[in-house]
mmCIF file of N, CA and C in Angstrom:
data_model
loop_
_atom_site.group_PDB
_atom_site.id
_atom_site.type_symbol
_atom_site.label_atom_id
_atom_site.label_comp_id
_atom_site.label_asym_id
_atom_site.label_seq_id
_atom_site.Cartn_x
_atom_site.Cartn_y
_atom_site.Cartn_z
ATOM 1 N N MET F 1 -0.106 13.759 -10.889
ATOM 2 C CA MET F 1 0.901 12.883 -11.458
ATOM 3 C C MET F 1 1.484 13.544 -12.702
ATOM 4 N N PRO F 2 2.782 13.430 -12.915
ATOM 5 C CA PRO F 2 3.394 14.034 -14.106
ATOM 6 C C PRO F 2 2.762 13.491 -15.382
ATOM 7 N N GLU F 3 2.606 14.367 -16.365
ATOM 8 C CA GLU F 3 1.939 13.973 -17.599
ATOM 9 C C GLU F 3 2.888 13.492 -18.673
ATOM 10 N N THR F 4 4.159 13.819 -18.580
ATOM 11 C CA THR F 4 5.099 13.421 -19.620
ATOM 12 C C THR F 4 6.341 12.801 -18.999
ATOM 13 N N THR F 5 7.048 12.041 -19.800
ATOM 14 C CA THR F 5 8.307 11.459 -19.344
ATOM 15 C C THR F 5 9.276 12.556 -18.948
ATOM 16 N N ARG F 6 9.283 13.654 -19.683
ATOM 17 C CA ARG F 6 10.179 14.775 -19.358
ATOM 18 C C ARG F 6 9.910 15.290 -17.951
ATOM 19 N N GLU F 7 8.628 15.502 -17.622
ATOM 20 C CA GLU F 7 8.292 15.970 -16.282
ATOM 21 C C GLU F 7 8.703 14.944 -15.229
ATOM 22 N N LEU F 8 8.496 13.685 -15.537
ATOM 23 C CA LEU F 8 8.809 12.620 -14.595
ATOM 24 C C LEU F 8 10.302 12.533 -14.319
ATOM 25 N N LEU F 9 11.099 12.584 -15.377
ATOM 26 C CA LEU F 9 12.525 12.307 -15.245
ATOM 27 C C LEU F 9 13.392 13.531 -15.021
ATOM 28 N N THR F 10 13.129 14.629 -15.688
ATOM 29 C CA THR F 10 14.049 15.764 -15.618
ATOM 30 C C THR F 10 13.561 16.906 -14.734
ATOM 31 N N LEU F 11 12.293 16.965 -14.462
ATOM 32 C CA LEU F 11 11.775 18.057 -13.637
ATOM 33 C C LEU F 11 11.377 17.598 -12.238
ATOM 34 N N GLY F 12 11.757 16.370 -11.877
ATOM 35 C CA GLY F 12 11.480 15.875 -10.532
ATOM 36 C C GLY F 12 10.050 15.467 -10.296
ATOM 37 N N GLY F 13 9.292 15.224 -11.353
ATOM 38 C CA GLY F 13 7.899 14.815 -11.198
ATOM 39 C C GLY F 13 7.723 13.537 -10.400
ATOM 40 N N TRP F 14 8.761 12.704 -10.343
ATOM 41 C CA TRP F 14 8.687 11.462 -9.573
ATOM 42 C C TRP F 14 8.449 11.735 -8.092
ATOM 43 N N LYS F 15 8.781 12.936 -7.625
ATOM 44 C CA LYS F 15 8.606 13.257 -6.208
ATOM 45 C C LYS F 15 7.135 13.285 -5.809
ATOM 46 N N GLU F 16 6.245 13.434 -6.789
ATOM 47 C CA GLU F 16 4.810 13.482 -6.523
ATOM 48 C C GLU F 16 4.179 12.095 -6.486
ATOM 49 N N LEU F 17 4.908 11.063 -6.865
ATOM 50 C CA LEU F 17 4.355 9.723 -6.996
ATOM 51 C C LEU F 17 4.305 8.996 -5.657
ATOM 52 N N THR F 18 3.432 8.006 -5.577
ATOM 53 C CA THR F 18 3.319 7.154 -4.403
ATOM 54 C C THR F 18 4.207 5.929 -4.591
ATOM 55 N N PHE F 19 5.041 5.651 -3.609
ATOM 56 C CA PHE F 19 5.926 4.488 -3.631
ATOM 57 C C PHE F 19 5.430 3.468 -2.610
ATOM 58 N N SER F 20 5.646 2.193 -2.917
ATOM 59 C CA SER F 20 5.257 1.089 -2.040
ATOM 60 C C SER F 20 6.508 0.343 -1.576
ATOM 61 N N PRO F 21 6.431 -0.344 -0.438
ATOM 62 C CA PRO F 21 7.590 -1.124 0.013
ATOM 63 C C PRO F 21 8.003 -2.153 -1.043
ATOM 64 N N PHE F 22 9.316 -2.327 -1.205
ATOM 65 C CA PHE F 22 9.858 -3.282 -2.176
ATOM 66 C C PHE F 22 10.824 -4.238 -1.476
ATOM 67 N N ARG F 23 11.831 -3.695 -0.831
ATOM 68 C CA ARG F 23 12.776 -4.422 0.018
ATOM 69 C C ARG F 23 13.037 -3.507 1.213
ATOM 70 N N GLU F 24 13.756 -3.991 2.198
ATOM 71 C CA GLU F 24 14.029 -3.152 3.364
ATOM 72 C C GLU F 24 14.725 -1.863 2.939
ATOM 73 N N ASP F 25 14.112 -0.724 3.257
ATOM 74 C CA ASP F 25 14.622 0.616 2.955
ATOM 75 C C ASP F 25 14.682 0.939 1.460
ATOM 76 N N VAL F 26 13.988 0.153 0.649
ATOM 77 C CA VAL F 26 13.871 0.423 -0.792
ATOM 78 C C VAL F 26 12.391 0.366 -1.139
ATOM 79 N N SER F 27 11.883 1.421 -1.783
ATOM 80 C CA SER F 27 10.477 1.446 -2.191
ATOM 81 C C SER F 27 10.391 1.547 -3.710
ATOM 82 N N ILE F 28 9.207 1.219 -4.241
ATOM 83 C CA ILE F 28 9.030 1.107 -5.690
ATOM 84 C C ILE F 28 7.760 1.817 -6.136
ATOM 85 N N HIS F 29 7.826 2.397 -7.312
ATOM 86 C CA HIS F 29 6.649 2.888 -8.022
ATOM 87 C C HIS F 29 6.687 2.228 -9.398
ATOM 88 N N TRP F 30 5.765 1.309 -9.648
ATOM 89 C CA TRP F 30 5.728 0.614 -10.938
ATOM 90 C C TRP F 30 5.206 1.547 -12.020
ATOM 91 N N ILE F 31 5.950 1.688 -13.090
ATOM 92 C CA ILE F 31 5.484 2.395 -14.283
ATOM 93 C C ILE F 31 4.813 1.387 -15.204
ATOM 94 N N ARG F 32 5.458 0.232 -15.340
ATOM 95 C CA ARG F 32 4.868 -0.878 -16.098
ATOM 96 C C ARG F 32 5.320 -2.175 -15.430
ATOM 97 N N PRO F 33 4.414 -2.846 -14.702
ATOM 98 C CA PRO F 33 4.796 -4.100 -14.062
ATOM 99 C C PRO F 33 5.029 -5.199 -15.105
ATOM 100 N N PHE F 34 5.732 -6.241 -14.684
ATOM 101 C CA PHE F 34 5.911 -7.405 -15.558
ATOM 102 C C PHE F 34 4.540 -7.962 -15.916
ATOM 103 N N GLU F 35 4.316 -8.205 -17.201
ATOM 104 C CA GLU F 35 3.041 -8.758 -17.639
ATOM 105 C C GLU F 35 3.215 -9.380 -19.012
ATOM 106 N N ASN F 36 2.693 -10.589 -19.181
ATOM 107 C CA ASN F 36 2.724 -11.273 -20.478
ATOM 108 C C ASN F 36 4.122 -11.281 -21.089
ATOM 109 N N ASP F 37 5.120 -11.617 -20.287
ATOM 110 C CA ASP F 37 6.507 -11.709 -20.747
ATOM 111 C C ASP F 37 7.063 -10.370 -21.241
ATOM 112 N N GLN F 38 6.474 -9.259 -20.806
ATOM 113 C CA GLN F 38 6.967 -7.927 -21.146
ATOM 114 C C GLN F 38 7.881 -7.423 -20.029
ATOM 115 N N PRO F 39 8.875 -6.598 -20.363
ATOM 116 C CA PRO F 39 9.769 -6.062 -19.325
ATOM 117 C C PRO F 39 9.016 -5.235 -18.284
ATOM 118 N N GLY F 40 9.591 -5.168 -17.103
ATOM 119 C CA GLY F 40 9.065 -4.319 -16.048
ATOM 120 C C GLY F 40 9.847 -3.012 -15.995
ATOM 121 N N VAL F 41 9.136 -1.909 -15.735
ATOM 122 C CA VAL F 41 9.763 -0.591 -15.629
ATOM 123 C C VAL F 41 9.256 0.047 -14.334
ATOM 124 N N ALA F 42 10.187 0.599 -13.557
ATOM 125 C CA ALA F 42 9.793 1.157 -12.265
ATOM 126 C C ALA F 42 10.770 2.236 -11.831
ATOM 127 N N LEU F 43 10.359 2.969 -10.827
ATOM 128 C CA LEU F 43 11.248 3.866 -10.097
ATOM 129 C C LEU F 43 11.535 3.199 -8.759
ATOM 130 N N LEU F 44 12.800 3.151 -8.368
ATOM 131 C CA LEU F 44 13.194 2.644 -7.063
ATOM 132 C C LEU F 44 13.765 3.793 -6.245
ATOM 133 N N LYS F 45 13.323 3.881 -4.990
ATOM 134 C CA LYS F 45 13.834 4.904 -4.083
ATOM 135 C C LYS F 45 14.556 4.196 -2.931
ATOM 136 N N TYR F 46 15.875 4.429 -2.845
ATOM 137 C CA TYR F 46 16.709 3.860 -1.787
ATOM 138 C C TYR F 46 16.874 4.892 -0.678
ATOM 139 N N GLU F 47 16.618 4.496 0.551
ATOM 140 C CA GLU F 47 16.943 5.349 1.691
ATOM 141 C C GLU F 47 18.459 5.312 1.889
ATOM 142 N N ALA F 48 19.015 6.303 2.561
ATOM 143 C CA ALA F 48 20.456 6.298 2.844
ATOM 144 C C ALA F 48 20.821 5.022 3.595
ATOM 145 N N GLY F 49 21.838 4.320 3.104
ATOM 146 C CA GLY F 49 22.286 3.077 3.718
ATOM 147 C C GLY F 49 21.570 1.829 3.241
ATOM 148 N N ALA F 50 20.589 1.971 2.358
ATOM 149 C CA ALA F 50 19.835 0.811 1.860
ATOM 150 C C ALA F 50 20.696 -0.041 0.935
ATOM 151 N N SER F 51 20.360 -1.329 0.875
ATOM 152 C CA SER F 51 21.085 -2.224 -0.023
ATOM 153 C C SER F 51 20.164 -3.324 -0.532
ATOM 154 N N VAL F 52 20.557 -3.898 -1.657
ATOM 155 C CA VAL F 52 19.896 -5.070 -2.225
ATOM 156 C C VAL F 52 20.964 -6.156 -2.278
ATOM 157 N N PRO F 53 20.680 -7.343 -1.709
ATOM 158 C CA PRO F 53 21.714 -8.371 -1.665
ATOM 159 C C PRO F 53 22.112 -8.871 -3.057
ATOM 160 N N ARG F 54 23.182 -9.633 -3.080
ATOM 161 C CA ARG F 54 23.705 -10.181 -4.333
ATOM 162 C C ARG F 54 22.583 -10.867 -5.100
ATOM 163 N N HIS F 55 22.498 -10.543 -6.391
ATOM 164 C CA HIS F 55 21.456 -11.113 -7.237
ATOM 165 C C HIS F 55 21.980 -11.333 -8.649
ATOM 166 N N ARG F 56 21.278 -12.191 -9.374
ATOM 167 C CA ARG F 56 21.635 -12.514 -10.756
ATOM 168 C C ARG F 56 20.566 -11.932 -11.684
ATOM 169 N N HIS F 57 21.040 -11.366 -12.769
ATOM 170 C CA HIS F 57 20.129 -10.820 -13.769
ATOM 171 C C HIS F 57 19.742 -11.915 -14.749
ATOM 172 N N GLU F 58 18.454 -12.233 -14.780
ATOM 173 C CA GLU F 58 17.936 -13.254 -15.695
ATOM 174 C C GLU F 58 17.700 -12.671 -17.081
ATOM 175 N N GLY F 59 17.753 -11.373 -17.189
ATOM 176 C CA GLY F 59 17.615 -10.648 -18.456
ATOM 177 C C GLY F 59 18.335 -9.317 -18.318
ATOM 178 N N LEU F 60 18.328 -8.539 -19.372
ATOM 179 C CA LEU F 60 18.979 -7.230 -19.369
ATOM 180 C C LEU F 60 18.337 -6.310 -18.334
ATOM 181 N N GLU F 61 19.168 -5.533 -17.640
ATOM 182 C CA GLU F 61 18.703 -4.507 -16.713
ATOM 183 C C GLU F 61 19.351 -3.194 -17.112
ATOM 184 N N THR F 62 18.558 -2.128 -17.190
ATOM 185 C CA THR F 62 19.110 -0.798 -17.445
ATOM 186 C C THR F 62 18.634 0.136 -16.336
ATOM 187 N N ILE F 63 19.529 1.036 -15.929
ATOM 188 C CA ILE F 63 19.255 1.949 -14.820
ATOM 189 C C ILE F 63 19.684 3.356 -15.212
ATOM 190 N N LEU F 64 18.843 4.339 -14.905
ATOM 191 C CA LEU F 64 19.187 5.748 -15.022
ATOM 192 C C LEU F 64 19.059 6.351 -13.626
ATOM 193 N N VAL F 65 20.149 6.886 -13.102
ATOM 194 C CA VAL F 65 20.135 7.479 -11.763
ATOM 195 C C VAL F 65 19.558 8.891 -11.866
ATOM 196 N N LEU F 66 18.444 9.124 -11.166
ATOM 197 C CA LEU F 66 17.766 10.422 -11.211
ATOM 198 C C LEU F 66 18.216 11.355 -10.096
ATOM 199 N N GLU F 67 18.597 10.775 -8.955
ATOM 200 C CA GLU F 67 19.014 11.590 -7.811
ATOM 201 C C GLU F 67 19.887 10.738 -6.901
ATOM 202 N N GLY F 68 20.885 11.341 -6.287
ATOM 203 C CA GLY F 68 21.741 10.631 -5.351
ATOM 204 C C GLY F 68 22.778 9.774 -6.053
ATOM 205 N N THR F 69 23.282 8.782 -5.329
ATOM 206 C CA THR F 69 24.316 7.891 -5.853
ATOM 207 C C THR F 69 23.965 6.448 -5.535
ATOM 208 N N GLN F 70 23.987 5.609 -6.558
ATOM 209 C CA GLN F 70 23.829 4.161 -6.401
ATOM 210 C C GLN F 70 25.197 3.524 -6.624
ATOM 211 N N SER F 71 25.496 2.469 -5.884
ATOM 212 C CA SER F 71 26.805 1.820 -5.976
ATOM 213 C C SER F 71 26.656 0.317 -6.133
ATOM 214 N N ASP F 72 27.657 -0.285 -6.762
ATOM 215 C CA ASP F 72 27.829 -1.734 -6.760
ATOM 216 C C ASP F 72 29.321 -2.024 -6.733
ATOM 217 N N GLU F 73 29.701 -3.284 -6.884
ATOM 218 C CA GLU F 73 31.109 -3.648 -6.784
ATOM 219 C C GLU F 73 31.971 -2.992 -7.859
ATOM 220 N N ALA F 74 31.363 -2.547 -8.945
ATOM 221 C CA ALA F 74 32.122 -1.931 -10.045
ATOM 222 C C ALA F 74 32.320 -0.427 -9.873
ATOM 223 N N GLY F 75 31.557 0.216 -8.976
ATOM 224 C CA GLY F 75 31.745 1.649 -8.814
ATOM 225 C C GLY F 75 30.534 2.368 -8.266
ATOM 226 N N ASP F 76 30.602 3.693 -8.322
ATOM 227 C CA ASP F 76 29.546 4.582 -7.842
ATOM 228 C C ASP F 76 28.951 5.310 -9.040
ATOM 229 N N TYR F 77 27.618 5.444 -9.040
ATOM 230 C CA TYR F 77 26.912 6.034 -10.181
ATOM 231 C C TYR F 77 26.048 7.187 -9.683
ATOM 232 N N GLY F 78 26.430 8.395 -10.038
ATOM 233 C CA GLY F 78 25.709 9.582 -9.609
ATOM 234 C C GLY F 78 24.611 9.972 -10.580
ATOM 235 N N ARG F 79 23.955 11.076 -10.252
ATOM 236 C CA ARG F 79 22.849 11.592 -11.067
ATOM 237 C C ARG F 79 23.253 11.666 -12.537
ATOM 238 N N GLY F 80 22.387 11.120 -13.402
ATOM 239 C CA GLY F 80 22.636 11.121 -14.839
ATOM 240 C C GLY F 80 23.367 9.893 -15.343
ATOM 241 N N SER F 81 23.879 9.064 -14.433
ATOM 242 C CA SER F 81 24.576 7.844 -14.859
ATOM 243 C C SER F 81 23.584 6.854 -15.455
ATOM 244 N N TYR F 82 24.030 6.181 -16.505
ATOM 245 C CA TYR F 82 23.243 5.142 -17.168
ATOM 246 C C TYR F 82 24.017 3.842 -17.013
ATOM 247 N N VAL F 83 23.407 2.863 -16.383
ATOM 248 C CA VAL F 83 24.075 1.608 -16.055
ATOM 249 C C VAL F 83 23.369 0.469 -16.777
ATOM 250 N N VAL F 84 24.145 -0.416 -17.395
ATOM 251 C CA VAL F 84 23.600 -1.580 -18.088
ATOM 252 C C VAL F 84 24.202 -2.832 -17.460
ATOM 253 N N ASN F 85 23.337 -3.754 -17.046
ATOM 254 C CA ASN F 85 23.766 -5.044 -16.508
ATOM 255 C C ASN F 85 23.203 -6.138 -17.403
ATOM 256 N N ALA F 86 24.083 -6.890 -18.035
ATOM 257 C CA ALA F 86 23.683 -7.917 -18.997
ATOM 258 C C ALA F 86 23.086 -9.134 -18.291
ATOM 259 N N ALA F 87 22.302 -9.891 -19.032
ATOM 260 C CA ALA F 87 21.763 -11.154 -18.533
ATOM 261 C C ALA F 87 22.920 -12.038 -18.078
ATOM 262 N N GLY F 88 22.739 -12.692 -16.934
ATOM 263 C CA GLY F 88 23.756 -13.586 -16.402
ATOM 264 C C GLY F 88 24.738 -12.935 -15.452
ATOM 265 N N THR F 89 24.745 -11.603 -15.364
ATOM 266 C CA THR F 89 25.667 -10.929 -14.449
ATOM 267 C C THR F 89 25.109 -10.941 -13.027
ATOM 268 N N GLU F 90 26.017 -10.802 -12.056
ATOM 269 C CA GLU F 90 25.643 -10.791 -10.644
ATOM 270 C C GLU F 90 26.304 -9.609 -9.952
ATOM 271 N N HIS F 91 25.600 -9.038 -8.995
ATOM 272 C CA HIS F 91 26.174 -7.983 -8.158
ATOM 273 C C HIS F 91 25.250 -7.727 -6.987
ATOM 274 N N SER F 92 25.720 -6.933 -6.036
ATOM 275 C CA SER F 92 24.862 -6.380 -4.998
ATOM 276 C C SER F 92 24.854 -4.870 -5.207
ATOM 277 N N VAL F 93 23.851 -4.212 -4.668
ATOM 278 C CA VAL F 93 23.654 -2.777 -4.908
ATOM 279 C C VAL F 93 23.397 -2.095 -3.572
ATOM 280 N N TRP F 94 23.894 -0.866 -3.432
ATOM 281 C CA TRP F 94 23.633 -0.101 -2.219
ATOM 282 C C TRP F 94 23.673 1.394 -2.535
ATOM 283 N N SER F 95 23.192 2.167 -1.572
ATOM 284 C CA SER F 95 23.281 3.620 -1.685
ATOM 285 C C SER F 95 23.593 4.191 -0.309
ATOM 286 N N ASP F 96 24.787 4.729 -0.169
ATOM 287 C CA ASP F 96 25.175 5.346 1.102
ATOM 288 C C ASP F 96 24.397 6.634 1.357
ATOM 289 N N THR F 97 24.074 7.359 0.295
ATOM 290 C CA THR F 97 23.440 8.672 0.408
ATOM 291 C C THR F 97 21.931 8.642 0.213
ATOM 292 N N GLY F 98 21.414 7.540 -0.329
ATOM 293 C CA GLY F 98 20.043 7.477 -0.805
ATOM 294 C C GLY F 98 20.032 7.858 -2.272
ATOM 295 N N CYS F 99 19.095 7.306 -3.023
ATOM 296 C CA CYS F 99 19.010 7.624 -4.449
ATOM 297 C C CYS F 99 17.647 7.244 -4.995
ATOM 298 N N VAL F 100 17.370 7.750 -6.188
ATOM 299 C CA VAL F 100 16.188 7.361 -6.955
ATOM 300 C C VAL F 100 16.680 6.978 -8.334
ATOM 301 N N VAL F 101 16.232 5.804 -8.816
ATOM 302 C CA VAL F 101 16.640 5.339 -10.138
ATOM 303 C C VAL F 101 15.421 4.918 -10.943
ATOM 304 N N LEU F 102 15.521 5.125 -12.242
ATOM 305 C CA LEU F 102 14.574 4.549 -13.192
ATOM 306 C C LEU F 102 15.198 3.234 -13.626
ATOM 307 N N ILE F 103 14.458 2.149 -13.507
ATOM 308 C CA ILE F 103 15.014 0.831 -13.804
ATOM 309 C C ILE F 103 14.095 0.067 -14.742
ATOM 310 N N GLN F 104 14.709 -0.681 -15.640
ATOM 311 C CA GLN F 104 13.967 -1.557 -16.556
ATOM 312 C C GLN F 104 14.613 -2.929 -16.494
ATOM 313 N N TRP F 105 13.791 -3.936 -16.221
ATOM 314 C CA TRP F 105 14.258 -5.320 -16.181
ATOM 315 C C TRP F 105 13.563 -6.098 -17.289
ATOM 316 N N ASP F 106 14.331 -6.845 -18.082
ATOM 317 C CA ASP F 106 13.695 -7.746 -19.044
ATOM 318 C C ASP F 106 12.966 -8.868 -18.324
ATOM 319 N N ARG F 107 13.556 -9.323 -17.235
ATOM 320 C CA ARG F 107 12.983 -10.380 -16.401
ATOM 321 C C ARG F 107 13.305 -10.056 -14.940
ATOM 322 N N PRO F 108 12.506 -10.574 -14.003
ATOM 323 C CA PRO F 108 12.833 -10.342 -12.594
ATOM 324 C C PRO F 108 14.217 -10.899 -12.254
ATOM 325 N N VAL F 109 14.884 -10.269 -11.305
ATOM 326 C CA VAL F 109 16.196 -10.759 -10.867
ATOM 327 C C VAL F 109 16.005 -11.911 -9.884
ATOM 328 N N ARG F 110 17.058 -12.694 -9.709
ATOM 329 C CA ARG F 110 17.053 -13.787 -8.734
ATOM 330 C C ARG F 110 17.984 -13.392 -7.592
ATOM 331 N N ILE F 111 17.413 -13.214 -6.400
ATOM 332 C CA ILE F 111 18.216 -12.875 -5.226
ATOM 333 C C ILE F 111 18.954 -14.135 -4.783
ATOM 334 N N LEU F 112 20.274 -14.089 -4.772
ATOM 335 C CA LEU F 112 21.085 -15.272 -4.496
ATOM 336 C C LEU F 112 21.253 -15.536 -3.011
ATOM 337 N N GLU F 113 21.454 -14.516 -2.212
ATOM 338 C CA GLU F 113 21.688 -14.711 -0.785
ATOM 339 C C GLU F 113 20.479 -15.321 -0.091
ATOM 340 N N GLU F 114 19.271 -15.037 -0.570
ATOM 341 C CA GLU F 114 18.071 -15.601 0.039
ATOM 342 C C GLU F 114 17.920 -17.074 -0.314
ATOM 343 N N GLU F 115 18.489 -17.507 -1.465
ATOM 344 C CA GLU F 115 18.429 -18.914 -1.848
ATOM 345 C C GLU F 115 19.312 -19.758 -0.941
ATOM 346 N N ILE F 116 20.416 -19.177 -0.456
ATOM 347 C CA ILE F 116 21.373 -19.896 0.376
ATOM 348 C C ILE F 116 20.845 -20.034 1.804
ATOM 349 N N ALA F 117 20.152 -19.006 2.272
ATOM 350 C CA ALA F 117 19.682 -18.975 3.668
ATOM 351 C C ALA F 117 18.696 -20.084 3.980
#
């Protein structure tokens, strides 16, 4: 396992980590799970064509794209892009090419499409 954040983020150390299923075609490696009202930090790996349905951010979300391209209704975010989604915002997310992102959530998101179903 990578020993430093530098190895993890800039030298591809995340490739050595074990990922678990998170959503269909999206897997997760928790760096710091939600605990005692503390933010969650994780790596998400999207397979090509993967998507996350429309959801609402209950707290601040920040994303750093490490590989590939992640997209939402506002645009496409390639390697090195830093994306901030404020509390109360809504969007859906997808990756046509596949991607890996470092993500931090202040609070878990609320998936909206699953509430309607």
